[in-house]
Amino acid sequence: MAMERTYLMVKPDAVQRGLMGEIVSRLERKGLKPVAMKFTTIPREICENHYGEHKGKPFYPGLIDYITCGPVLAMVWEGDNAISVCRQMMGKTNPQEAAPGTIRGDYAVDMGRNMIHGSDSPESAAREISIFFSPEELMDYGRSIDAWVYE
Ligand code: DAT
Ligand code: MG
């Protein structure tokens, strides 16, 4: 098994639309384990650091305005191959191409309102987790149900 942690973020549109619970619920039902959560409005500088790889692209200013416009639910989730599992649950970046059954495929229609962020590699996950959480905020705990989630 490749236990991984990934940084996920319910974006402001999903918060405003009352879909935080729906997203958390999907992740829980999948069997993934929540490690940290924080409901917060991201300061602009931190958002610019988080999305540094997109600086200079045409959509960058709109992206920063969108992500900083209201509270987000910043989270860390753990599981076997959690990074790619969560990317699959999110669906493609453009919600119009995201498969039904995915979060973006089921709830979004616009690339600039695509509900959720998820780390795309172990390197991004480590970087993004450290931007939003201190080590003490990451909960280390066991769950008895894990014997029913993993063989
Ligand atoms: P993802 O969020 O699927 O990891 P990404 O990292 O390529 O996608 O881009 C970050 C966000 O920026 C994405 O969720 C929505 C926005 N975005 C990306 N490409 C875009 C584009 N061509 N036009 C408008 N917004 C875009
Ligand atoms: Mg990305």
Short mmCIF file of C-alpha atoms and ligand atoms in Angstrom, two decimals:
data_model
loop_
_atom_site.label_atom_id
_atom_site.label_comp_id
_atom_site.label_asym_id
_atom_site.label_seq_id
_atom_site.Cartn_x
_atom_site.Cartn_y
_atom_site.Cartn_z
CA MET A 1 0.00 0.00 0.00
CA ALA A 2 1.06 3.55 -0.65
CA MET A 3 -0.44 5.60 2.16
CA GLU A 4 -0.53 9.22 1.08
CA ARG A 5 -1.84 12.51 2.36
CA THR A 6 -3.34 15.06 0.01
CA TYR A 7 -4.41 18.68 0.35
CA LEU A 8 -8.01 19.26 -0.66
CA MET A 9 -9.89 22.52 -0.54
CA VAL A 10 -13.62 23.16 -0.91
CA LYS A 11 -13.57 26.41 -2.88
CA PRO A 12 -15.74 29.47 -2.08
CA ASP A 13 -18.41 28.63 -4.69
CA ALA A 14 -19.08 25.25 -3.10
CA VAL A 15 -19.18 26.83 0.37
CA GLN A 16 -21.68 29.44 -0.83
CA ARG A 17 -23.80 26.77 -2.53
CA GLY A 18 -24.03 24.72 0.65
CA LEU A 19 -22.07 21.78 -0.73
CA MET A 20 -19.29 21.45 1.87
CA GLY A 21 -21.09 18.62 3.61
CA GLU A 22 -21.75 16.82 0.33
CA ILE A 23 -18.05 16.88 -0.54
CA VAL A 24 -16.85 15.84 2.93
CA SER A 25 -19.48 13.11 2.92
CA ARG A 26 -18.27 11.67 -0.39
CA LEU A 27 -14.70 11.53 0.90
CA GLU A 28 -15.78 9.86 4.15
CA ARG A 29 -17.97 7.32 2.36
CA LYS A 30 -15.08 6.43 0.09
CA GLY A 31 -13.15 5.33 3.19
CA LEU A 32 -10.60 8.12 3.16
CA LYS A 33 -9.48 9.42 6.54
CA PRO A 34 -9.70 13.11 7.50
CA VAL A 35 -6.42 14.37 8.95
CA ALA A 36 -7.05 18.12 9.23
CA MET A 37 -9.72 20.71 8.44
CA LYS A 38 -9.85 24.48 8.70
CA PHE A 39 -12.61 26.89 7.64
CA THR A 40 -10.84 30.06 6.64
CA THR A 41 -10.57 32.91 4.17
CA ILE A 42 -7.18 32.69 2.51
CA PRO A 43 -5.01 35.82 2.53
CA ARG A 44 -4.01 36.91 -0.98
CA GLU A 45 -0.25 36.30 -0.49
CA ILE A 46 -0.86 32.75 0.69
CA CYS A 47 -3.17 32.08 -2.23
CA GLU A 48 -0.53 33.44 -4.63
CA ASN A 49 2.02 31.08 -3.09
CA HIS A 50 -0.36 28.13 -3.33
CA TYR A 51 -1.13 28.81 -7.00
CA GLY A 52 2.43 30.00 -7.83
CA GLU A 53 2.72 27.56 -10.76
CA HIS A 54 -0.07 29.47 -12.59
CA LYS A 55 1.35 32.98 -12.16
CA GLY A 56 1.39 34.83 -15.50
CA LYS A 57 -1.38 32.74 -17.08
CA PRO A 58 -4.44 34.65 -18.36
CA PHE A 59 -6.78 33.11 -15.80
CA TYR A 60 -4.45 33.75 -12.82
CA PRO A 61 -5.87 37.11 -11.57
CA GLY A 62 -9.43 35.77 -11.74
CA LEU A 63 -8.36 32.59 -9.99
CA ILE A 64 -6.81 34.50 -7.08
CA ASP A 65 -9.87 36.78 -6.79
CA TYR A 66 -12.17 33.74 -6.76
CA ILE A 67 -10.27 31.70 -4.19
CA THR A 68 -9.81 34.66 -1.81
CA CYS A 69 -13.39 36.02 -2.15
CA GLY A 70 -14.78 34.09 0.83
CA PRO A 71 -14.16 31.19 3.17
CA VAL A 72 -12.87 27.85 1.97
CA LEU A 73 -12.67 24.51 3.75
CA ALA A 74 -8.98 23.58 3.75
CA MET A 75 -8.43 19.89 4.42
CA VAL A 76 -5.93 17.07 4.51
CA TRP A 77 -7.13 13.54 3.73
CA GLU A 78 -5.24 10.26 3.97
CA GLY A 79 -5.57 6.94 2.21
CA ASP A 80 -3.95 4.42 -0.11
CA ASN A 81 -2.96 6.43 -3.22
CA ALA A 82 -5.06 9.29 -1.84
CA ILE A 83 -3.65 11.85 -4.27
CA SER A 84 -4.82 10.11 -7.43
CA VAL A 85 -7.95 8.69 -5.79
CA CYS A 86 -9.04 12.23 -4.87
CA ARG A 87 -8.15 13.63 -8.30
CA GLN A 88 -10.41 10.98 -9.81
CA MET A 89 -13.22 11.82 -7.39
CA MET A 90 -12.85 15.53 -8.30
CA GLY A 91 -13.03 14.98 -12.07
CA LYS A 92 -11.36 16.97 -14.83
CA THR A 93 -10.45 20.63 -14.28
CA ASN A 94 -13.10 21.73 -16.79
CA PRO A 95 -16.40 20.64 -15.24
CA GLN A 96 -17.94 20.31 -18.70
CA GLU A 97 -15.47 17.50 -19.40
CA ALA A 98 -15.67 15.97 -15.92
CA ALA A 99 -17.42 12.61 -15.84
CA PRO A 100 -20.78 12.23 -14.12
CA GLY A 101 -20.21 10.77 -10.68
CA THR A 102 -17.28 13.09 -10.04
CA ILE A 103 -17.64 16.17 -7.85
CA ARG A 104 -17.02 18.61 -10.71
CA GLY A 105 -19.03 16.46 -13.12
CA ASP A 106 -22.05 16.42 -10.83
CA TYR A 107 -22.10 19.96 -9.46
CA ALA A 108 -20.21 22.42 -11.66
CA VAL A 109 -20.32 23.86 -15.18
CA ASP A 110 -17.63 26.57 -15.25
CA MET A 111 -13.84 26.17 -15.07
CA GLY A 112 -13.71 29.31 -12.90
CA ARG A 113 -16.20 27.82 -10.42
CA ASN A 114 -15.03 24.23 -10.22
CA MET A 115 -15.75 23.58 -6.55
CA ILE A 116 -12.65 21.83 -5.29
CA HIS A 117 -8.86 21.82 -5.32
CA GLY A 118 -6.74 18.70 -4.90
CA SER A 119 -2.98 18.17 -4.94
CA ASP A 120 -1.70 16.61 -8.17
CA SER A 121 1.52 14.90 -6.98
CA PRO A 122 3.29 13.89 -3.75
CA GLU A 123 5.51 16.98 -4.09
CA SER A 124 2.53 19.35 -4.44
CA ALA A 125 0.75 17.59 -1.60
CA ALA A 126 3.70 18.09 0.77
CA ARG A 127 4.10 21.71 -0.32
CA GLU A 128 0.41 22.57 -0.10
CA ILE A 129 -0.16 20.82 3.24
CA SER A 130 2.72 22.83 4.72
CA ILE A 131 1.25 26.10 3.39
CA PHE A 132 -2.09 25.61 5.16
CA PHE A 133 -1.31 23.48 8.22
CA SER A 134 1.33 23.25 10.91
CA PRO A 135 2.50 19.72 11.84
CA GLU A 136 0.52 19.82 15.16
CA GLU A 137 -2.69 20.43 13.23
CA LEU A 138 -2.35 17.10 11.39
CA MET A 139 -4.16 14.47 13.45
CA ASP A 140 -2.46 11.12 13.91
CA TYR A 141 -5.05 8.58 14.95
CA GLY A 142 -6.26 5.10 14.15
CA ARG A 143 -9.74 4.05 13.10
CA SER A 144 -11.20 0.67 13.84
CA ILE A 145 -13.10 0.76 10.52
CA ASP A 146 -9.82 0.72 8.61
CA ALA A 147 -9.77 -3.07 8.88
CA TRP A 148 -12.98 -2.94 6.77
CA VAL A 149 -11.61 -0.41 4.31
CA TYR A 150 -8.25 -2.13 3.69
CA GLU A 151 -7.51 -5.85 3.34
P1 DAT B 1 -6.76 21.62 -11.15
O1 DAT B 1 -7.56 22.50 -10.22
O2 DAT B 1 -7.64 20.57 -11.80
O3 DAT B 1 -5.53 21.04 -10.51
P2 DAT B 1 -4.98 23.44 -12.53
O4 DAT B 1 -4.02 23.24 -11.41
O5 DAT B 1 -4.49 23.26 -13.92
O6 DAT B 1 -6.28 22.53 -12.36
O7 DAT B 1 -5.57 24.92 -12.45
C1 DAT B 1 -5.90 25.49 -11.18
C2 DAT B 1 -7.25 26.17 -11.32
O8 DAT B 1 -7.14 27.26 -12.24
C3 DAT B 1 -8.35 25.30 -11.90
O9 DAT B 1 -9.00 24.55 -10.90
C4 DAT B 1 -9.26 26.29 -12.54
C5 DAT B 1 -8.31 27.36 -13.03
N1 DAT B 1 -7.95 27.16 -14.42
C6 DAT B 1 -7.03 26.31 -14.92
N2 DAT B 1 -6.93 26.37 -16.25
C7 DAT B 1 -7.81 27.34 -16.62
C8 DAT B 1 -8.20 27.89 -17.86
N3 DAT B 1 -7.65 27.48 -19.00
N4 DAT B 1 -9.16 28.85 -17.85
C9 DAT B 1 -9.72 29.27 -16.70
N5 DAT B 1 -9.40 28.79 -15.50
C10 DAT B 1 -8.46 27.84 -15.45
MG MG B 2 -3.77 21.94 -9.87
#
